[in-house]
PDB file of C-alpha atoms in Angstrom:
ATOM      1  CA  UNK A 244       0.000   0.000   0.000  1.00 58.00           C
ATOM      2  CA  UNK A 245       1.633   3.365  -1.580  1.00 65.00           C
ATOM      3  CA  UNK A 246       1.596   5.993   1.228  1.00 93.00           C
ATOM      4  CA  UNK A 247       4.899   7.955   0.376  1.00 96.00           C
ATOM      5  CA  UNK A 248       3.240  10.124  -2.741  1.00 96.00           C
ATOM      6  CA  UNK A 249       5.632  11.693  -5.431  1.00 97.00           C
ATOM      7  CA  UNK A 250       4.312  14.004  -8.187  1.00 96.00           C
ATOM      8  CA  UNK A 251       5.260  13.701 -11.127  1.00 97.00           C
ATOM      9  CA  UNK A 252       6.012  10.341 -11.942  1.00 96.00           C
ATOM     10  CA  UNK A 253       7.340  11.250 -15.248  1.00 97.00           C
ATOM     11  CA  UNK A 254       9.063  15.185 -16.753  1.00 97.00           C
ATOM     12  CA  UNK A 255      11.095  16.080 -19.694  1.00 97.00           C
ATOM     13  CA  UNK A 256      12.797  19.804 -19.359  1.00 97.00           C
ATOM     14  CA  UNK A 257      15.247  21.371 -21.114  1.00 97.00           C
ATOM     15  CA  UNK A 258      18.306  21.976 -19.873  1.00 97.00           C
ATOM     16  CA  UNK A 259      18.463  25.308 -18.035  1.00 97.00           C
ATOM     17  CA  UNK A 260      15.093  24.907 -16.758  1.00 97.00           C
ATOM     18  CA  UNK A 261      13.658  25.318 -13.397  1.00 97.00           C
ATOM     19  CA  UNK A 262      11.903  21.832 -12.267  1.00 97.00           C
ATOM     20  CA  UNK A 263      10.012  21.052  -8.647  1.00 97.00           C
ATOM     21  CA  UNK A 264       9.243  17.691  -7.324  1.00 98.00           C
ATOM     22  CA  UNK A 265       6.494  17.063  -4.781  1.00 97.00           C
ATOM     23  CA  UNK A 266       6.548  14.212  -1.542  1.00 97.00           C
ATOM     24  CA  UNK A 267       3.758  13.898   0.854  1.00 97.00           C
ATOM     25  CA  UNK A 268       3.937  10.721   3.582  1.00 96.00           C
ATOM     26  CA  UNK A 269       0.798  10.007   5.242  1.00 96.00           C
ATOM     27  CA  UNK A 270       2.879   7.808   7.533  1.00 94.00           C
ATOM     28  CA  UNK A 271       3.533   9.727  10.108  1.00 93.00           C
ATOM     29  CA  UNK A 272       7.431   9.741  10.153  1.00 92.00           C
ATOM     30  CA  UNK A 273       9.451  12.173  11.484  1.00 89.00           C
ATOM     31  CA  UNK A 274      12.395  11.831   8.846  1.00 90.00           C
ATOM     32  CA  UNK A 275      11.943  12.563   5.140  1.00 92.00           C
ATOM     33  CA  UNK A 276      15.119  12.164   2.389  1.00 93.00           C
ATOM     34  CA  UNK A 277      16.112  12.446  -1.159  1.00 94.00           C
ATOM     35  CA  UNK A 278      17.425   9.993  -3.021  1.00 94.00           C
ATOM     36  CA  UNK A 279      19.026   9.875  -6.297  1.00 95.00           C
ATOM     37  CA  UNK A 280      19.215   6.688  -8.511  1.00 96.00           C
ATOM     38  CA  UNK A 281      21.191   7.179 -11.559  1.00 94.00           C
ATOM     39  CA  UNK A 282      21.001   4.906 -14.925  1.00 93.00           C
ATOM     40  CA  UNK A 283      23.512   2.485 -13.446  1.00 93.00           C
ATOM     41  CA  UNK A 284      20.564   1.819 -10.620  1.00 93.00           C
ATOM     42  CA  UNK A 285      23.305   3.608  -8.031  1.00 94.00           C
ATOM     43  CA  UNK A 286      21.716   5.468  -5.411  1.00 93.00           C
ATOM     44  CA  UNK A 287      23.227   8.178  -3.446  1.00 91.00           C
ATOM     45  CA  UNK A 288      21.471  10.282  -0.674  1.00 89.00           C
ATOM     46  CA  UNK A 289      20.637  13.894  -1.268  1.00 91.00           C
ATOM     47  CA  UNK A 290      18.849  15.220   1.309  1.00 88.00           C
ATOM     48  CA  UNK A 291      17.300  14.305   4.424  1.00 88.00           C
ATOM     49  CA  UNK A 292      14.612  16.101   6.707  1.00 89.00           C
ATOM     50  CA  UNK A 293      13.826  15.886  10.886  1.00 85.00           C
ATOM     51  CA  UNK A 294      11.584  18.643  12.310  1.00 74.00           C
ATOM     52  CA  UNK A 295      12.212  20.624   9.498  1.00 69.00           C
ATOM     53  CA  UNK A 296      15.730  20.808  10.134  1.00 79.00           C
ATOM     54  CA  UNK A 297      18.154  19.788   7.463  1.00 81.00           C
ATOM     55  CA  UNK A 298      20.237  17.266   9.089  1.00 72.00           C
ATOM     56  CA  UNK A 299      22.193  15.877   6.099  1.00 70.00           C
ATOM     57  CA  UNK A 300      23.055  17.377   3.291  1.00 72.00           C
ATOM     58  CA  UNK A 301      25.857  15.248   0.886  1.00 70.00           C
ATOM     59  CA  UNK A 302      27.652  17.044  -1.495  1.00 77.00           C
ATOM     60  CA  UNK A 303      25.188  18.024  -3.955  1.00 87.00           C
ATOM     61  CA  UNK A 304      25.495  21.174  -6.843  1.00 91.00           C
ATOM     62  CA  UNK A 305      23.703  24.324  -5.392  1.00 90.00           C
ATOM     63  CA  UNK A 306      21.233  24.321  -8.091  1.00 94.00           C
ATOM     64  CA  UNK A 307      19.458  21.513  -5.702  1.00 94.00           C
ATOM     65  CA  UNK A 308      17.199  22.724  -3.117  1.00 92.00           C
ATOM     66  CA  UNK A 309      15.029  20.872  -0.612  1.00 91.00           C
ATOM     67  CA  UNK A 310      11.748  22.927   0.668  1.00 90.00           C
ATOM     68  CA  UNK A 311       9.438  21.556   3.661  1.00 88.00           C
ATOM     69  CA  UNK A 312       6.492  22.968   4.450  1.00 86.00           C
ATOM     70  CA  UNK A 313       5.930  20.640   7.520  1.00 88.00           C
ATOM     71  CA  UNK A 314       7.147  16.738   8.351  1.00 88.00           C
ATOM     72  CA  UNK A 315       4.470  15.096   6.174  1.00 93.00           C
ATOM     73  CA  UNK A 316       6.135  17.207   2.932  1.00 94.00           C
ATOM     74  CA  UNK A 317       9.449  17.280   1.184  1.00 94.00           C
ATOM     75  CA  UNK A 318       9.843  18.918  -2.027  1.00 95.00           C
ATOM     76  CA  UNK A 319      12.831  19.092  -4.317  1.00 96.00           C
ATOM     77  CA  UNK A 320      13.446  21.847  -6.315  1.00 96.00           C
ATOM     78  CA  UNK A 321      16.180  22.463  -9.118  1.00 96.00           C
ATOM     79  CA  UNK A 322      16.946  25.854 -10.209  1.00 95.00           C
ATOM     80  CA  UNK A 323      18.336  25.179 -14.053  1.00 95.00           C
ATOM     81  CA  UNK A 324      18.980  21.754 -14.928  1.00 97.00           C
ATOM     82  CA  UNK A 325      21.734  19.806 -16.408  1.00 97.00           C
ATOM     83  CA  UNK A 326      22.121  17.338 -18.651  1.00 96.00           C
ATOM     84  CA  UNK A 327      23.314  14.653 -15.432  1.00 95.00           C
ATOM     85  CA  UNK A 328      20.669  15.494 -13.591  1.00 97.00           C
ATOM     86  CA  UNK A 329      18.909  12.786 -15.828  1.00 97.00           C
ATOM     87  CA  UNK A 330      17.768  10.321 -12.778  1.00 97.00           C
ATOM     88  CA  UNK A 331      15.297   8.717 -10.521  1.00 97.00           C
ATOM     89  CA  UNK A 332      14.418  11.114  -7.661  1.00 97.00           C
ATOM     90  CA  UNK A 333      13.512   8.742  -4.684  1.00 97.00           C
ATOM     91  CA  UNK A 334      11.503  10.326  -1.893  1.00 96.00           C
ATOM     92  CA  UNK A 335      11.562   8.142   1.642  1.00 95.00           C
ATOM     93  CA  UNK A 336      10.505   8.652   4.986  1.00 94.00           C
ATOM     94  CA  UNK A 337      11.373   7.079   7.924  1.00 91.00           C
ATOM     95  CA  UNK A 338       9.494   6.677  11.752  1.00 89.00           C
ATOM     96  CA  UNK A 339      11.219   7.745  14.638  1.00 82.00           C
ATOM     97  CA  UNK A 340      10.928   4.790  16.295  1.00 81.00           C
ATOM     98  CA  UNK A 341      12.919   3.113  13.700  1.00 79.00           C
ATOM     99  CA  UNK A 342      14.729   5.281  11.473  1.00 76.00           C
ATOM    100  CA  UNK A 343      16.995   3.315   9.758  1.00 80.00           C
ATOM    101  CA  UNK A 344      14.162   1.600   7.780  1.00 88.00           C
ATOM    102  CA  UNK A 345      13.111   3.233   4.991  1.00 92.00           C
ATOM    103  CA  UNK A 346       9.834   3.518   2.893  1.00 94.00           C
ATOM    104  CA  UNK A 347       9.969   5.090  -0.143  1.00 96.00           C
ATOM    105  CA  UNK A 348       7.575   6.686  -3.033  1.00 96.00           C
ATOM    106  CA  UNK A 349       7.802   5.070  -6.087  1.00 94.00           C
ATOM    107  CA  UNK A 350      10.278   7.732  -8.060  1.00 96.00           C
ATOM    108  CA  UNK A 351      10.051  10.476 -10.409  1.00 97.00           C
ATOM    109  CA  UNK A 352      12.071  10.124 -13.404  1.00 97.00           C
ATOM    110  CA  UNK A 353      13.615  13.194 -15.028  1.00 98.00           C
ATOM    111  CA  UNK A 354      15.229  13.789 -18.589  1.00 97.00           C
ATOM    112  CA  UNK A 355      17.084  16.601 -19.412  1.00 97.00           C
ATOM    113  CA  UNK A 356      17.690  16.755 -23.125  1.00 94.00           C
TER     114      UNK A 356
ATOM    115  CA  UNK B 228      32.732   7.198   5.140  1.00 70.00           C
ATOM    116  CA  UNK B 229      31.177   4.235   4.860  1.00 76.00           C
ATOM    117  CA  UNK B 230      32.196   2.029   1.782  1.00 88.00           C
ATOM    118  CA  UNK B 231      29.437  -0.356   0.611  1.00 93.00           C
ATOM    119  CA  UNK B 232      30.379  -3.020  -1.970  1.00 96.00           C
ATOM    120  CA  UNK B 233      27.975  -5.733  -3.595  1.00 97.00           C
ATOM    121  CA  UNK B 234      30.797  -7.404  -5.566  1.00 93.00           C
ATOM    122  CA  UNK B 235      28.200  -9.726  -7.754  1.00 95.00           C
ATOM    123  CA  UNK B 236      26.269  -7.308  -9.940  1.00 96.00           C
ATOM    124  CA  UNK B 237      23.792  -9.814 -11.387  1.00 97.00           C
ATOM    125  CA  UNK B 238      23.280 -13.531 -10.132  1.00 98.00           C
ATOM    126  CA  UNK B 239      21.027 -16.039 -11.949  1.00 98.00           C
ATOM    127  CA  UNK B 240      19.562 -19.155 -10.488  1.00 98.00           C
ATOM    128  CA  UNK B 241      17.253 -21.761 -11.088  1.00 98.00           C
ATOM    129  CA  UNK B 242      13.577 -21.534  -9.426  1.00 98.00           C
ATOM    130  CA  UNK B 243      13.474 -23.334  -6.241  1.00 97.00           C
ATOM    131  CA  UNK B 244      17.132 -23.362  -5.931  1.00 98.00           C
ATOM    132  CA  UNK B 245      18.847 -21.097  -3.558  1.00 98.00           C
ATOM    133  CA  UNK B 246      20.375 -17.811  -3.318  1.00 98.00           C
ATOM    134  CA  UNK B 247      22.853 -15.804  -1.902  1.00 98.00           C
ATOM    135  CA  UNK B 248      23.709 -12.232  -2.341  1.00 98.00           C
ATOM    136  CA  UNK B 249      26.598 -10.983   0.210  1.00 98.00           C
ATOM    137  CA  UNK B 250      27.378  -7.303   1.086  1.00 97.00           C
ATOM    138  CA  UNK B 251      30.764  -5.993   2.672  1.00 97.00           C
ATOM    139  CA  UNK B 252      31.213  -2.403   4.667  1.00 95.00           C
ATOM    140  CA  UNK B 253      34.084  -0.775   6.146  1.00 93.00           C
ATOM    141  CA  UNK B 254      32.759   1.001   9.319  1.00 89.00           C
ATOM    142  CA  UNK B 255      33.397  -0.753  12.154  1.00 89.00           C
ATOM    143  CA  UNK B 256      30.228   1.311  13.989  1.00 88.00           C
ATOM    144  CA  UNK B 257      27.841  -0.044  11.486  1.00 90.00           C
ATOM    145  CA  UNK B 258      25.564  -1.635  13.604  1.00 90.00           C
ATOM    146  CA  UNK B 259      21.954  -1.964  11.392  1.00 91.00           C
ATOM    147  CA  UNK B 260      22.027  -4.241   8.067  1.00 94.00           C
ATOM    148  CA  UNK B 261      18.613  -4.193   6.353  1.00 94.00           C
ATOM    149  CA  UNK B 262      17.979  -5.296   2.642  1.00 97.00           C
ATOM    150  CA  UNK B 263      16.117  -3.720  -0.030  1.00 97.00           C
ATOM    151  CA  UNK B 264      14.576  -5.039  -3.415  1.00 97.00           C
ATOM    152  CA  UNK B 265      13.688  -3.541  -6.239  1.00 96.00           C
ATOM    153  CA  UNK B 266      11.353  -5.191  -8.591  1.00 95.00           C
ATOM    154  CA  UNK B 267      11.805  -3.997 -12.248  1.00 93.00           C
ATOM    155  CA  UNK B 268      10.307  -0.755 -13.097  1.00 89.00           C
ATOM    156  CA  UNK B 269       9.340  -0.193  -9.518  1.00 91.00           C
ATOM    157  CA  UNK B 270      10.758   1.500  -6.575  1.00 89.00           C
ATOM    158  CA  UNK B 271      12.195  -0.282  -3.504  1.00 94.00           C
ATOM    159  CA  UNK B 272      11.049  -1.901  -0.515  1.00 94.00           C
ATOM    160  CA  UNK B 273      12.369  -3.393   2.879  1.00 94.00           C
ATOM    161  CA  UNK B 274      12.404  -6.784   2.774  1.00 96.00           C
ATOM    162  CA  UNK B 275      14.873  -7.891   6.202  1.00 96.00           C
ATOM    163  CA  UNK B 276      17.354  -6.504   8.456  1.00 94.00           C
ATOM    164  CA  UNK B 277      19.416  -7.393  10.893  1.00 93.00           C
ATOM    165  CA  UNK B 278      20.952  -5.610  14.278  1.00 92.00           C
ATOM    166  CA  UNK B 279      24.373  -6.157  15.133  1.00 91.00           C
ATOM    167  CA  UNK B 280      23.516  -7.502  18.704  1.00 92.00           C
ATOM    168  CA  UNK B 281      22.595 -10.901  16.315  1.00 95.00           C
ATOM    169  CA  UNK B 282      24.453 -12.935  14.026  1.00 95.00           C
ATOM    170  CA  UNK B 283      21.917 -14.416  12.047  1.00 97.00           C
ATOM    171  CA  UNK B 284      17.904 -13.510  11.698  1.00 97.00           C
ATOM    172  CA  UNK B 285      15.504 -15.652   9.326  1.00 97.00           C
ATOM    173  CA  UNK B 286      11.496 -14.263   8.229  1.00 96.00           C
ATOM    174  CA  UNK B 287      10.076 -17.617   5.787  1.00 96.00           C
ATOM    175  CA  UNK B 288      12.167 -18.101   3.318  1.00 97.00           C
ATOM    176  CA  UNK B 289      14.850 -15.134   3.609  1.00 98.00           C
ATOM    177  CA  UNK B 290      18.023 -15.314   6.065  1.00 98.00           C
ATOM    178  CA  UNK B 291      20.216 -12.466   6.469  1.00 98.00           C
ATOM    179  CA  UNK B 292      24.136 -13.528   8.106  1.00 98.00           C
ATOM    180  CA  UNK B 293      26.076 -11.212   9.558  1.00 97.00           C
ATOM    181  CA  UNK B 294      30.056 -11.570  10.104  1.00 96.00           C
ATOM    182  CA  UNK B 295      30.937  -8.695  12.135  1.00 94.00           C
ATOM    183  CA  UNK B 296      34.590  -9.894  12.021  1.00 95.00           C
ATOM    184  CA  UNK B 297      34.564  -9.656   8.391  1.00 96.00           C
ATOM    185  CA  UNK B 298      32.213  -7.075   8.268  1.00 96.00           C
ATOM    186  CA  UNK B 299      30.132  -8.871   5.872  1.00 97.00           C
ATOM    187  CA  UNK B 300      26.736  -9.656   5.411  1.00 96.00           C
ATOM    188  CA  UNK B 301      24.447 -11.876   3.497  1.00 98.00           C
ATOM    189  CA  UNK B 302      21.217 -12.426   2.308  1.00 98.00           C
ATOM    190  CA  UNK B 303      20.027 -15.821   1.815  1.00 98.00           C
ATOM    191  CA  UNK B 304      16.772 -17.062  -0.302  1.00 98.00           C
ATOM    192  CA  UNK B 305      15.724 -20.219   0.220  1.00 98.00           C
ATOM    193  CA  UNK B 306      13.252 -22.377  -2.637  1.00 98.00           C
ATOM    194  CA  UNK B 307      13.236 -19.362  -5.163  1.00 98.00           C
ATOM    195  CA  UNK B 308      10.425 -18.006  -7.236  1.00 97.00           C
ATOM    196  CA  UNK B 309       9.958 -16.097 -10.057  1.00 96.00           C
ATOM    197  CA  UNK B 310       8.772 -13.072  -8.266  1.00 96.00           C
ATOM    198  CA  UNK B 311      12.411 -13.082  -6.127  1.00 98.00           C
ATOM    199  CA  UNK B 312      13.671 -11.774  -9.706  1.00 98.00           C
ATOM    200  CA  UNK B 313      14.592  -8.122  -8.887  1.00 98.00           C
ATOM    201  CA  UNK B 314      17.668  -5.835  -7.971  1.00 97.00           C
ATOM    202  CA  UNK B 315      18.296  -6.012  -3.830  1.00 98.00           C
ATOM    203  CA  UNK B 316      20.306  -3.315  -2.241  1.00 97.00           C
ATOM    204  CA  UNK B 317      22.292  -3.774   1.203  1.00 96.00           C
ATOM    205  CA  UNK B 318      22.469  -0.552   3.186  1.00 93.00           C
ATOM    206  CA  UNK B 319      24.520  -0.655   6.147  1.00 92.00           C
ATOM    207  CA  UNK B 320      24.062   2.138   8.607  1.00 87.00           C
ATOM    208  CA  UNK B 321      26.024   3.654  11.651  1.00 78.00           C
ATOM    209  CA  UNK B 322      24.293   6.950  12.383  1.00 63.00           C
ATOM    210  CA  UNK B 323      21.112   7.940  14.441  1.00 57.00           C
ATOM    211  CA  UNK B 324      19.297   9.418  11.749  1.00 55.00           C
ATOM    212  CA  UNK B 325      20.030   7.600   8.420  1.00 54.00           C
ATOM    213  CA  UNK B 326      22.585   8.426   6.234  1.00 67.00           C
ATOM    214  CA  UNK B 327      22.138   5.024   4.551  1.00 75.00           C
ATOM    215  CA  UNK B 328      24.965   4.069   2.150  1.00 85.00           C
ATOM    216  CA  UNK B 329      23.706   1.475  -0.582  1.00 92.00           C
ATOM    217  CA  UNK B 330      25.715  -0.921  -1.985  1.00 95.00           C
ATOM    218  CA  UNK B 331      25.503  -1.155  -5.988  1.00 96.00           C
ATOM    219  CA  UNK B 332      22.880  -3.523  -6.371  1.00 97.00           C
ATOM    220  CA  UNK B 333      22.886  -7.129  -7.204  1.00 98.00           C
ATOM    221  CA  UNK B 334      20.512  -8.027  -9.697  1.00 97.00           C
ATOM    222  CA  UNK B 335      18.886 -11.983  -8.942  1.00 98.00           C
ATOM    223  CA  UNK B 336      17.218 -13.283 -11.858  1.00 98.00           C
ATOM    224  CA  UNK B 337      15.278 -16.820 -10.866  1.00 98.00           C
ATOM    225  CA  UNK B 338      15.062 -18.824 -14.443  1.00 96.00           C
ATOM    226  CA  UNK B 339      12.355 -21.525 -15.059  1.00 91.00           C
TER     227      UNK B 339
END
């Protein structure tokens, strides 16, 4: 049962372009993250949420901004995309009780041509 | 930081035969071990863990093994089935609020 929600599933931009992607958890959890999967299936972490707070933050370009409006949401929003931006952006969340385990939304897939 | 490697990148068996799909690290703090799968086309999913207070933790037919000493863990299927075909990720973790490193993926295919 889907209850980590990312919108869109699918978006094509140009490069240069300004792109948002939405997460809403109707879990509960306290802990909300970013994930990147590239075409190789890698995944590397992004960005990860607790009270608002941004407690990690990996080494990611500038042009990559995460915006919360409160625990249940966790948007992601590029400023002017580039061509390896390409990806699967992975939204999870995670319950305090147990945050090492992960649920996650089911992707939205950008290409940048 | 924490190095994750899944040295097999793809692993085939036959259905009802078994599988095993092993995961190293290289912090000594790690101290949760959980398993993710990805089914093709879909995102991923818990499927076991294991704490480090344990050396070995089974749910039906999936065992996860964990060798501290070697910092090593594995994931073990027993009696596979077609549906076991997907990618499964091993994502060790140290921290209190997860930084989870995955490991590259190993990607079980279960033939007729």
């Amino acid at each position: 049962e889907t209850a980590v929600f990312q919108t869109p599933n699918y978006h094509v931009t140009q490069v240069g372009n300004e792109v948002s992607f939405n997460c809403k958890q109707t879990l509960g959890h306290d802990t909300m993250y970013w994930y990147k999967q590239d075409s190789k299936k890698l995944l590397k972490i992004m960005f990860s949420y607790n009270n608002k707070q941004l407690i990690v933050n990996e080494t990611v370009p500038r042009r990559f901004s995460p915006q919360s409006s409160d625990k249940a949401h966790l948007n992601l929003r590029i400023k002017s995309v580039e061509p390896e931006d390409s990806a699967v952006y992975l939204c999870a969340s995670s319950p305090l009780r147990d945050e090492n385990t992960l649920y996650f939304g089911a992707g939205t897939r950008l290409s940048v041509l | 930081g924490e190095k994750v490697e899944q040295h097999q990148s793809t692993l085939s068996v036959r259905e009802g035969d078994s599988a095993v799909i092993n995961c190293t690290y290289t912090d000594t703090a790690s101290s949760y071990f959980p398993w993710y799968k990805q089914e093709a086309g879909k995102s991923l999913h818990f499927v076991i863990d294991i704490r480090s207070n344990v050396d070995r933790k089974q749910s039906q037919r999936l065992t996860v093994l964990l060798d501290k000493k070697a910092k090593r863990f594995s994931l073990h299927i027993t009696a596979t089935q077609p549906e076991d075909s997907a990618i499964y990720f091993c994502a060790p973790s140290s921290s209190s609020f997860s930084k989870l490193v995955f490991g590259q993926g190993t990607s079980l295919s279960v033939v007729p």
